PDB file of C-alpha atoms and ligand atoms in Angstrom:
ATOM      1  CA  MET N  10      31.751  36.535  15.642  1.00  0.00           C
ATOM      2  CA  SER N  11      30.997  36.725  19.194  1.00  0.00           C
ATOM      3  CA  ASN N  12      31.726  34.288  21.901  1.00  0.00           C
ATOM      4  CA  SER N  13      27.918  33.267  22.680  1.00  0.00           C
ATOM      5  CA  ARG N  14      27.268  33.089  18.533  1.00  0.00           C
ATOM      6  CA  ARG N  15      30.406  30.662  18.568  1.00  0.00           C
ATOM      7  CA  GLY N  16      29.171  28.753  21.696  1.00  0.00           C
ATOM      8  CA  PHE N  17      25.885  28.386  19.887  1.00  0.00           C
ATOM      9  CA  PHE N  18      27.625  27.035  16.609  1.00  0.00           C
ATOM     10  CA  ARG N  19      29.714  24.406  18.397  1.00  0.00           C
ATOM     11  CA  GLU N  20      26.509  23.144  20.543  1.00  0.00           C
ATOM     12  CA  LEU N  21      24.910  22.954  17.482  1.00  0.00           C
ATOM     13  CA  ALA N  22      27.624  20.893  15.861  1.00  0.00           C
ATOM     14  CA  SER N  23      27.856  18.611  19.062  1.00  0.00           C
ATOM     15  CA  ALA N  24      23.747  18.150  18.664  1.00  0.00           C
ATOM     16  CA  VAL N  25      24.204  17.223  15.083  1.00  0.00           C
ATOM     17  CA  ALA N  26      27.427  14.762  15.552  1.00  0.00           C
ATOM     18  CA  SER N  27      25.322  13.060  18.320  1.00  0.00           C
ATOM     19  CA  ALA N  28      22.225  12.836  16.540  1.00  0.00           C
ATOM     20  CA  LYS N  29      24.221  11.276  13.578  1.00  0.00           C
ATOM     21  CA  GLU N  30      25.504   8.631  16.004  1.00  0.00           C
ATOM     22  CA  ALA N  31      22.383   7.750  17.497  1.00  0.00           C
ATOM     23  CA  VAL N  32      20.789   6.981  13.964  1.00  0.00           C
ATOM     24  CA  GLU N  33      23.795   5.222  12.508  1.00  0.00           C
ATOM     25  CA  PRO N  34      22.179   2.239  10.404  1.00  0.00           C
ATOM     26  CA  GLU N  35      22.986  -1.289  11.448  1.00  0.00           C
ATOM     27  CA  PRO N  36      25.144  -3.195   9.240  1.00  0.00           C
ATOM     28  CA  PRO N  37      23.264  -5.194   6.340  1.00  0.00           C
ATOM     29  CA  PRO N  38      22.693  -8.877   7.346  1.00  0.00           C
ATOM     30  CA  PRO N  39      24.946 -11.563   5.326  1.00  0.00           C
ATOM     31  CA  ASP N  40      21.738 -12.963   4.118  1.00  0.00           C
ATOM     32  CA  LEU N  41      21.269 -10.224   1.725  1.00  0.00           C
ATOM     33  CA  THR N  42      23.393 -10.049  -1.739  1.00  0.00           C
ATOM     34  CA  ASP N  43      25.672  -7.198  -2.872  1.00  0.00           C
ATOM     35  CA  ALA N  44      22.970  -6.295  -5.491  1.00  0.00           C
ATOM     36  CA  GLU N  45      20.213  -6.494  -3.148  1.00  0.00           C
ATOM     37  CA  ILE N  46      22.182  -4.282  -0.785  1.00  0.00           C
ATOM     38  CA  GLU N  47      22.440  -1.721  -3.587  1.00  0.00           C
ATOM     39  CA  ARG N  48      18.972  -1.906  -4.841  1.00  0.00           C
ATOM     40  CA  TYR N  49      17.522  -1.388  -1.359  1.00  0.00           C
ATOM     41  CA  SER N  50      19.991   1.097   0.033  1.00  0.00           C
ATOM     42  CA  ARG N  51      17.878   3.807   0.394  1.00  0.00           C
ATOM     43  CA  GLN N  52      15.591   1.845   2.802  1.00  0.00           C
ATOM     44  CA  LEU N  53      18.140  -0.029   4.142  1.00  0.00           C
ATOM     45  CA  VAL N  54      19.758   3.162   5.972  1.00  0.00           C
ATOM     46  CA  LEU N  55      16.424   4.304   7.451  1.00  0.00           C
ATOM     47  CA  PRO N  56      16.798   3.763  11.066  1.00  0.00           C
ATOM     48  CA  GLU N  57      13.112   2.488  11.196  1.00  0.00           C
ATOM     49  CA  TRP N  58      13.573   0.146   8.043  1.00  0.00           C
ATOM     50  CA  GLY N  59      16.986  -1.456   8.315  1.00  0.00           C
ATOM     51  CA  ALA N  60      17.754  -5.278   7.808  1.00  0.00           C
ATOM     52  CA  ALA N  61      15.017  -6.733   9.726  1.00  0.00           C
ATOM     53  CA  ALA N  62      12.009  -5.004   7.899  1.00  0.00           C
ATOM     54  CA  GLN N  63      13.924  -5.611   4.303  1.00  0.00           C
ATOM     55  CA  LEU N  64      13.568  -9.219   5.093  1.00  0.00           C
ATOM     56  CA  ALA N  65      10.469  -9.488   6.215  1.00  0.00           C
ATOM     57  CA  ALA N  66       9.369  -7.800   3.139  1.00  0.00           C
ATOM     58  CA  MET N  67      11.296 -10.025   1.211  1.00  0.00           C
ATOM     59  CA  GLU N  68       9.495 -13.096   2.631  1.00  0.00           C
ATOM     60  CA  ALA N  69       6.349 -11.958   2.350  1.00  0.00           C
ATOM     61  CA  SER N  70       3.275 -12.897   0.109  1.00  0.00           C
ATOM     62  CA  VAL N  71       0.788 -10.299  -0.716  1.00  0.00           C
ATOM     63  CA  LEU N  72      -2.283  -9.816  -3.232  1.00  0.00           C
ATOM     64  CA  VAL N  73      -3.114  -6.861  -4.941  1.00  0.00           C
ATOM     65  CA  ILE N  74      -6.581  -6.886  -5.757  1.00  0.00           C
ATOM     66  CA  GLY N  75      -7.010  -4.785  -9.103  1.00  0.00           C
ATOM     67  CA  ALA N  76      -4.519  -3.290 -11.580  1.00  0.00           C
ATOM     68  CA  GLY N  77      -5.979   0.118 -12.061  1.00  0.00           C
ATOM     69  CA  ALA N  78      -5.146   3.378 -10.598  1.00  0.00           C
ATOM     70  CA  LEU N  79      -4.544   2.177  -7.226  1.00  0.00           C
ATOM     71  CA  GLY N  80      -3.177  -1.066  -7.839  1.00  0.00           C
ATOM     72  CA  ALA N  81      -0.591   0.668 -10.046  1.00  0.00           C
ATOM     73  CA  PRO N  82       1.382   2.772  -7.348  1.00  0.00           C
ATOM     74  CA  VAL N  83       0.575  -0.058  -4.762  1.00  0.00           C
ATOM     75  CA  ALA N  84       2.324  -2.849  -7.016  1.00  0.00           C
ATOM     76  CA  LEU N  85       5.018  -0.345  -8.064  1.00  0.00           C
ATOM     77  CA  TYR N  86       6.212   0.508  -4.486  1.00  0.00           C
ATOM     78  CA  LEU N  87       5.796  -2.997  -3.302  1.00  0.00           C
ATOM     79  CA  ALA N  88       8.055  -4.434  -5.978  1.00  0.00           C
ATOM     80  CA  GLY N  89      10.199  -1.763  -5.635  1.00  0.00           C
ATOM     81  CA  ALA N  90      10.723  -2.265  -1.922  1.00  0.00           C
ATOM     82  CA  GLY N  91      11.341  -6.142  -2.386  1.00  0.00           C
ATOM     83  CA  VAL N  92       7.922  -7.488  -1.231  1.00  0.00           C
ATOM     84  CA  GLY N  93       8.840 -11.302  -2.195  1.00  0.00           C
ATOM     85  CA  ARG N  94       5.521 -12.587  -4.091  1.00  0.00           C
ATOM     86  CA  ILE N  95       3.209 -10.368  -5.492  1.00  0.00           C
ATOM     87  CA  GLY N  96      -0.227 -11.513  -6.730  1.00  0.00           C
ATOM     88  CA  ILE N  97      -1.950  -9.201  -8.986  1.00  0.00           C
ATOM     89  CA  LEU N  98      -5.704  -9.766  -9.821  1.00  0.00           C
ATOM     90  CA  ASP N  99      -8.030  -8.355 -12.606  1.00  0.00           C
ATOM     91  CA  ASP N 100      -9.977  -9.428 -14.974  1.00  0.00           C
ATOM     92  CA  ASP N 101     -10.266  -6.366 -17.286  1.00  0.00           C
ATOM     93  CA  ALA N 102      -8.215  -5.559 -20.523  1.00  0.00           C
ATOM     94  CA  VAL N 103      -6.626  -2.287 -20.922  1.00  0.00           C
ATOM     95  CA  GLU N 104      -8.545   0.813 -22.239  1.00  0.00           C
ATOM     96  CA  LEU N 105      -7.375   3.904 -23.655  1.00  0.00           C
ATOM     97  CA  SER N 106      -9.275   5.988 -20.765  1.00  0.00           C
ATOM     98  CA  ASN N 107      -7.353   4.117 -18.464  1.00  0.00           C
ATOM     99  CA  LEU N 108      -3.892   5.418 -19.571  1.00  0.00           C
ATOM    100  CA  GLN N 109      -4.595   9.256 -17.759  1.00  0.00           C
ATOM    101  CA  ARG N 110      -3.870   7.704 -14.288  1.00  0.00           C
ATOM    102  CA  GLN N 111      -3.142   3.776 -14.310  1.00  0.00           C
ATOM    103  CA  LEU N 112       0.649   3.904 -14.306  1.00  0.00           C
ATOM    104  CA  LEU N 113       1.447   0.331 -15.247  1.00  0.00           C
ATOM    105  CA  HIS N 114      -0.043   0.421 -18.890  1.00  0.00           C
ATOM    106  CA  PHE N 115       1.151   2.127 -21.454  1.00  0.00           C
ATOM    107  CA  THR N 116      -0.498   2.896 -25.030  1.00  0.00           C
ATOM    108  CA  PRO N 117       0.778  -0.194 -26.760  1.00  0.00           C
ATOM    109  CA  ASP N 118      -0.727  -2.245 -23.803  1.00  0.00           C
ATOM    110  CA  VAL N 119      -4.669  -1.372 -24.996  1.00  0.00           C
ATOM    111  CA  GLY N 120      -6.404  -4.406 -25.483  1.00  0.00           C
ATOM    112  CA  ALA N 121      -4.107  -6.281 -23.146  1.00  0.00           C
ATOM    113  CA  PRO N 122      -5.071  -8.247 -20.091  1.00  0.00           C
ATOM    114  CA  LYS N 123      -4.665  -5.937 -17.156  1.00  0.00           C
ATOM    115  CA  ALA N 124      -2.908  -8.482 -15.001  1.00  0.00           C
ATOM    116  CA  GLU N 125      -0.466  -9.464 -17.669  1.00  0.00           C
ATOM    117  CA  SER N 126       0.528  -6.073 -18.675  1.00  0.00           C
ATOM    118  CA  ALA N 127       0.949  -5.108 -14.860  1.00  0.00           C
ATOM    119  CA  ALA N 128       2.805  -8.042 -14.154  1.00  0.00           C
ATOM    120  CA  ALA N 129       5.404  -7.516 -16.995  1.00  0.00           C
ATOM    121  CA  LYS N 130       5.998  -3.971 -15.799  1.00  0.00           C
ATOM    122  CA  LEU N 131       6.418  -5.189 -12.122  1.00  0.00           C
ATOM    123  CA  ARG N 132       9.372  -8.099 -13.497  1.00  0.00           C
ATOM    124  CA  TYR N 133      10.982  -5.546 -15.486  1.00  0.00           C
ATOM    125  CA  LEU N 134      11.285  -3.100 -12.300  1.00  0.00           C
ATOM    126  CA  ASN N 135      12.348  -6.211  -9.900  1.00  0.00           C
ATOM    127  CA  PRO N 136      13.162  -9.810 -11.537  1.00  0.00           C
ATOM    128  CA  ASP N 137      14.614 -10.790  -8.100  1.00  0.00           C
ATOM    129  CA  ILE N 138      10.570 -11.059  -7.063  1.00  0.00           C
ATOM    130  CA  VAL N 139       8.028 -13.331  -7.901  1.00  0.00           C
ATOM    131  CA  VAL N 140       4.816 -11.836  -9.881  1.00  0.00           C
ATOM    132  CA  GLU N 141       1.859 -13.911 -10.304  1.00  0.00           C
ATOM    133  CA  PRO N 142      -0.808 -12.435 -12.582  1.00  0.00           C
ATOM    134  CA  TYR N 143      -4.563 -13.681 -11.933  1.00  0.00           C
ATOM    135  CA  GLN N 144      -7.170 -12.726 -14.580  1.00  0.00           C
ATOM    136  CA  ALA N 145      -9.909 -12.839 -12.654  1.00  0.00           C
ATOM    137  CA  ARG N 146     -12.509 -10.882 -10.387  1.00  0.00           C
ATOM    138  CA  ALA N 147     -12.687 -11.330  -6.498  1.00  0.00           C
ATOM    139  CA  ASP N 148     -16.507 -11.933  -5.397  1.00  0.00           C
ATOM    140  CA  ALA N 149     -17.834 -13.494  -2.506  1.00  0.00           C
ATOM    141  CA  ALA N 150     -17.454 -16.989  -3.794  1.00  0.00           C
ATOM    142  CA  ASN N 151     -13.800 -16.962  -4.539  1.00  0.00           C
ATOM    143  CA  ALA N 152     -12.104 -14.413  -1.833  1.00  0.00           C
ATOM    144  CA  PRO N 153     -11.851 -17.142   0.864  1.00  0.00           C
ATOM    145  CA  ALA N 154      -9.461 -19.115  -1.479  1.00  0.00           C
ATOM    146  CA  LEU N 155      -7.886 -15.967  -2.887  1.00  0.00           C
ATOM    147  CA  VAL N 156      -6.577 -14.583   0.414  1.00  0.00           C
ATOM    148  CA  GLU N 157      -6.033 -17.840   1.863  1.00  0.00           C
ATOM    149  CA  GLY N 158      -2.046 -18.066   2.654  1.00  0.00           C
ATOM    150  CA  GLN N 159      -1.666 -14.568   2.004  1.00  0.00           C
ATOM    151  CA  ASP N 160       0.618 -12.402   4.632  1.00  0.00           C
ATOM    152  CA  LEU N 161      -1.467  -9.057   3.323  1.00  0.00           C
ATOM    153  CA  VAL N 162      -4.233  -8.130   1.145  1.00  0.00           C
ATOM    154  CA  VAL N 163      -4.503  -4.739  -0.660  1.00  0.00           C
ATOM    155  CA  ASP N 164      -8.026  -4.155  -2.023  1.00  0.00           C
ATOM    156  CA  CYS N 165      -7.558  -1.551  -4.922  1.00  0.00           C
ATOM    157  CA  SER N 166     -10.686  -2.555  -6.793  1.00  0.00           C
ATOM    158  CA  ASP N 167     -13.413  -0.144  -7.588  1.00  0.00           C
ATOM    159  CA  SER N 168     -16.406  -1.953  -6.390  1.00  0.00           C
ATOM    160  CA  PHE N 169     -18.104  -1.846  -2.934  1.00  0.00           C
ATOM    161  CA  ALA N 170     -19.486  -5.635  -3.633  1.00  0.00           C
ATOM    162  CA  THR N 171     -15.770  -6.724  -3.961  1.00  0.00           C
ATOM    163  CA  ARG N 172     -14.442  -4.379  -0.849  1.00  0.00           C
ATOM    164  CA  TYR N 173     -17.114  -6.238   1.376  1.00  0.00           C
ATOM    165  CA  ALA N 174     -16.405  -9.756  -0.116  1.00  0.00           C
ATOM    166  CA  VAL N 175     -12.695  -9.138   0.449  1.00  0.00           C
ATOM    167  CA  ASN N 176     -12.974  -7.568   3.874  1.00  0.00           C
ATOM    168  CA  ALA N 177     -15.202 -10.812   4.984  1.00  0.00           C
ATOM    169  CA  ALA N 178     -12.682 -13.401   3.483  1.00  0.00           C
ATOM    170  CA  CYS N 179      -9.670 -11.775   5.128  1.00  0.00           C
ATOM    171  CA  CYS N 180     -11.390 -11.441   8.574  1.00  0.00           C
ATOM    172  CA  ALA N 181     -12.448 -15.085   8.722  1.00  0.00           C
ATOM    173  CA  ALA N 182      -8.845 -15.811   7.354  1.00  0.00           C
ATOM    174  CA  ARG N 183      -7.197 -13.462   9.705  1.00  0.00           C
ATOM    175  CA  VAL N 184      -5.545 -11.948   7.019  1.00  0.00           C
ATOM    176  CA  PRO N 185      -4.245  -8.284   7.184  1.00  0.00           C
ATOM    177  CA  LEU N 186      -5.997  -5.951   4.883  1.00  0.00           C
ATOM    178  CA  VAL N 187      -5.593  -2.362   3.363  1.00  0.00           C
ATOM    179  CA  GLU N 188      -8.613  -1.143   2.045  1.00  0.00           C
ATOM    180  CA  ALA N 189      -9.104   2.436   0.267  1.00  0.00           C
ATOM    181  CA  GLY N 190     -10.851   4.415  -2.209  1.00  0.00           C
ATOM    182  CA  VAL N 191     -10.670   7.434  -4.495  1.00  0.00           C
ATOM    183  CA  LEU N 192     -13.171   9.486  -6.297  1.00  0.00           C
ATOM    184  CA  GLY N 193     -12.563  12.912  -8.144  1.00  0.00           C
ATOM    185  CA  MET N 194     -10.087  14.295  -6.104  1.00  0.00           C
ATOM    186  CA  ALA N 195     -10.757  12.714  -2.762  1.00  0.00           C
ATOM    187  CA  GLY N 196     -10.342   9.412  -1.081  1.00  0.00           C
ATOM    188  CA  LEU N 197      -9.857   7.208   1.930  1.00  0.00           C
ATOM    189  CA  VAL N 198      -7.524   4.557   3.451  1.00  0.00           C
ATOM    190  CA  MET N 199      -7.861   1.906   6.258  1.00  0.00           C
ATOM    191  CA  SER N 200      -5.957  -0.644   7.356  1.00  0.00           C
ATOM    192  CA  ILE N 201      -7.437  -3.586   9.002  1.00  0.00           C
ATOM    193  CA  LYS N 202      -6.034  -6.104  11.342  1.00  0.00           C
ATOM    194  CA  PRO N 203      -8.810  -8.886  11.747  1.00  0.00           C
ATOM    195  CA  GLY N 204     -10.093  -9.560  15.117  1.00  0.00           C
ATOM    196  CA  ARG N 205      -7.935  -6.886  16.624  1.00  0.00           C
ATOM    197  CA  THR N 206      -9.100  -3.537  14.815  1.00  0.00           C
ATOM    198  CA  ALA N 207     -12.128  -2.189  13.554  1.00  0.00           C
ATOM    199  CA  CYS N 208     -12.826  -4.055  10.100  1.00  0.00           C
ATOM    200  CA  TYR N 209     -14.217  -2.495   6.760  1.00  0.00           C
ATOM    201  CA  ARG N 210     -17.643  -3.479   7.948  1.00  0.00           C
ATOM    202  CA  CYS N 211     -17.396  -2.171  11.492  1.00  0.00           C
ATOM    203  CA  ALA N 212     -16.713   1.386   9.977  1.00  0.00           C
ATOM    204  CA  PHE N 213     -18.823   1.119   7.141  1.00  0.00           C
ATOM    205  CA  PRO N 214     -21.960  -1.172   8.323  1.00  0.00           C
ATOM    206  CA  VAL N 215     -24.080  -0.710   5.255  1.00  0.00           C
ATOM    207  CA  GLU N 216     -22.995  -1.120   1.835  1.00  0.00           C
ATOM    208  CA  PRO N 217     -23.829   2.149  -0.459  1.00  0.00           C
ATOM    209  CA  GLN N 218     -26.322   2.096  -3.377  1.00  0.00           C
ATOM    210  CA  ASP N 219     -25.943   3.843  -6.206  1.00  0.00           C
ATOM    211  CA  ALA N 220     -22.319   4.987  -5.436  1.00  0.00           C
ATOM    212  CA  PRO N 221     -20.685   7.575  -8.093  1.00  0.00           C
ATOM    213  CA  ARG N 222     -18.351   5.452 -10.284  1.00  0.00           C
ATOM    214  CA  CYS N 223     -15.054   6.810 -11.702  1.00  0.00           C
ATOM    215  CA  SER N 224     -16.488   6.379 -15.255  1.00  0.00           C
ATOM    216  CA  ASP N 225     -19.352   8.775 -14.253  1.00  0.00           C
ATOM    217  CA  ALA N 226     -17.799  11.068 -11.734  1.00  0.00           C
ATOM    218  CA  GLY N 227     -14.363  11.280 -13.032  1.00  0.00           C
ATOM    219  CA  VAL N 228     -11.139  10.943 -11.068  1.00  0.00           C
ATOM    220  CA  LEU N 229      -7.880  12.829 -11.335  1.00  0.00           C
ATOM    221  CA  GLY N 230      -4.775  10.656 -12.008  1.00  0.00           C
ATOM    222  CA  PRO N 231      -2.631  12.514  -9.149  1.00  0.00           C
ATOM    223  CA  ALA N 232      -5.332  11.943  -6.738  1.00  0.00           C
ATOM    224  CA  ALA N 233      -5.447   8.547  -7.113  1.00  0.00           C
ATOM    225  CA  GLY N 234      -1.583   8.277  -6.984  1.00  0.00           C
ATOM    226  CA  VAL N 235      -1.429  10.054  -3.685  1.00  0.00           C
ATOM    227  CA  ILE N 236      -4.363   7.389  -2.152  1.00  0.00           C
ATOM    228  CA  GLY N 237      -2.636   4.544  -3.543  1.00  0.00           C
ATOM    229  CA  SER N 238       0.953   5.525  -2.388  1.00  0.00           C
ATOM    230  CA  LEU N 239      -0.607   5.806   1.069  1.00  0.00           C
ATOM    231  CA  GLN N 240      -1.984   2.374   0.575  1.00  0.00           C
ATOM    232  CA  ALA N 241       1.585   1.151  -0.524  1.00  0.00           C
ATOM    233  CA  LEU N 242       2.682   2.694   2.783  1.00  0.00           C
ATOM    234  CA  GLU N 243       0.320   1.041   4.963  1.00  0.00           C
ATOM    235  CA  ALA N 244       0.983  -1.964   3.380  1.00  0.00           C
ATOM    236  CA  LEU N 245       4.852  -1.881   4.072  1.00  0.00           C
ATOM    237  CA  LYS N 246       3.810  -0.718   7.636  1.00  0.00           C
ATOM    238  CA  LEU N 247       1.602  -3.510   8.333  1.00  0.00           C
ATOM    239  CA  LEU N 248       4.404  -6.263   6.661  1.00  0.00           C
ATOM    240  CA  THR N 249       7.273  -4.612   8.631  1.00  0.00           C
ATOM    241  CA  GLY N 250       6.176  -3.121  11.522  1.00  0.00           C
ATOM    242  CA  VAL N 251       8.082  -0.098  10.836  1.00  0.00           C
ATOM    243  CA  ALA N 252       5.227   2.747  11.684  1.00  0.00           C
ATOM    244  CA  PRO N 253       1.847   2.452  12.945  1.00  0.00           C
ATOM    245  CA  PRO N 254      -0.735   1.799  10.260  1.00  0.00           C
ATOM    246  CA  VAL N 255      -3.794   3.543  10.404  1.00  0.00           C
ATOM    247  CA  THR N 256      -6.126   1.183  12.075  1.00  0.00           C
ATOM    248  CA  ASP N 257      -9.467   1.804  14.275  1.00  0.00           C
ATOM    249  CA  GLY N 258     -10.780   4.112  11.773  1.00  0.00           C
ATOM    250  CA  PHE N 259      -9.356   5.798   8.485  1.00  0.00           C
ATOM    251  CA  LEU N 260      -7.558   8.677   6.596  1.00  0.00           C
ATOM    252  CA  GLN N 261     -10.057  10.711   4.862  1.00  0.00           C
ATOM    253  CA  VAL N 262      -8.302  13.021   2.296  1.00  0.00           C
ATOM    254  CA  ASP N 263      -9.442  15.854   0.332  1.00  0.00           C
ATOM    255  CA  LEU N 264      -6.788  16.767  -2.203  1.00  0.00           C
ATOM    256  CA  ALA N 265      -9.185  19.737  -3.317  1.00  0.00           C
ATOM    257  CA  THR N 266      -8.631  21.490   0.011  1.00  0.00           C
ATOM    258  CA  SER N 267      -4.996  19.185   0.968  1.00  0.00           C
ATOM    259  CA  ASP N 268      -7.055  18.208   4.011  1.00  0.00           C
ATOM    260  CA  PHE N 269      -5.981  15.006   5.616  1.00  0.00           C
ATOM    261  CA  VAL N 270      -8.527  13.941   8.629  1.00  0.00           C
ATOM    262  CA  ARG N 271      -8.357  10.811  10.557  1.00  0.00           C
ATOM    263  CA  VAL N 272     -11.835   9.411  11.226  1.00  0.00           C
ATOM    264  CA  HIS N 273     -11.864   7.011  14.373  1.00  0.00           C
ATOM    265  CA  ALA N 274     -13.893   3.855  14.210  1.00  0.00           C
ATOM    266  CA  SER N 275     -14.334   1.049  16.692  1.00  0.00           C
ATOM    267  CA  ARG N 276     -14.926  -2.519  16.465  1.00  0.00           C
ATOM    268  CA  ARG N 277     -18.601  -3.801  16.601  1.00  0.00           C
ATOM    269  CA  ALA N 278     -19.464  -6.441  18.678  1.00  0.00           C
ATOM    270  CA  ASP N 279     -22.208  -7.486  16.002  1.00  0.00           C
ATOM    271  CA  CYS N 280     -20.134  -7.108  13.092  1.00  0.00           C
ATOM    272  CA  PRO N 281     -21.128 -10.196  10.563  1.00  0.00           C
ATOM    273  CA  ASP N 282     -17.599  -9.972   9.416  1.00  0.00           C
ATOM    274  CA  CYS N 283     -15.156 -10.076  12.560  1.00  0.00           C
ATOM    275  CA  GLY N 284     -17.621  -9.424  15.444  1.00  0.00           C
TER     276      GLY N 284
HETATM  277 ZN1  LIG I  24     -15.951  -5.902  11.871  1.00  0.00          ZN
END
C-alpha cells in the first residue's frame, strides 16, 4: 500500500472513531426498568431518540381513529414504540375482504368487532401499555368528547366527513393531529399543530363529493402500509420532537411511480376550523 493510501485509511479510521464518539448514546434513565431498556433498546440507542423521547412516548395518550388498513400499522408501531395509552376507535366488524391489508386482523377474527380484535393484538405486542378499544364511529357530534384530553389524534378513517369532523374538534381543543388517506397505489400524509400550522381544512377547504372509496376503486396492501407507516412516523415525531413533522402542507406519495412530493399549504385567515 502506498504512503498516500495508508494516510487516507488512517484519516478515515480516525473520522469514523470521532463520529462514533459524537453519537455515543446517553445512558438510559433510571426510570426505565431493565425489561423496558431491552424492549426499546433499538430506539433508545438512536441519538435522535434517547431517554427523553422514550419517556415522552410512555407518558403520551393517543387516539387512533379507525382500526383498518392505516390504523393497523399506526397502532402497531405506536404500541411497539411504547406509547403509554392507545385508544382505538372503530364500529365495524372484521370482514374477509379486510384481511388483504388490515394487518391487525386474522382469519379467525372475521365477524369480531375490529376495535376488540385490534386491541387484543396490541396487548400481545406490548403488555406494558394501556389499550382502550372503543366501538364507535367518530362524527361531528362526538368528536369533541373523543379528542378531549388526548396528547395526539391519528385519523385513520376512510371517510371525508370523519376527517373534517376530527379536524374541527382537534383545532378547537388544540390537540395535534395526523391526517392521511390512501387509494389505489397513492396517498397523502399531513401533520397539524392546531393554531400554529395549516389544518386539514386550510389545505382542502372544500369537502370532495362523490370521491371514490377503497371498496370501489381498490387499494394495494403495501401502499396502505407505506402511508400508515408514514403516519406512525409523524405521530412519533409530534409526540417526542425527534424530527420535524410534515406541517404546513402534506406529503403526496405515488407508489406506482415512486414519487414523494411535498406540497405546501398555508393557514387561511378565514378557515372555519382554525382561523
Ligand atoms: Zn385551518
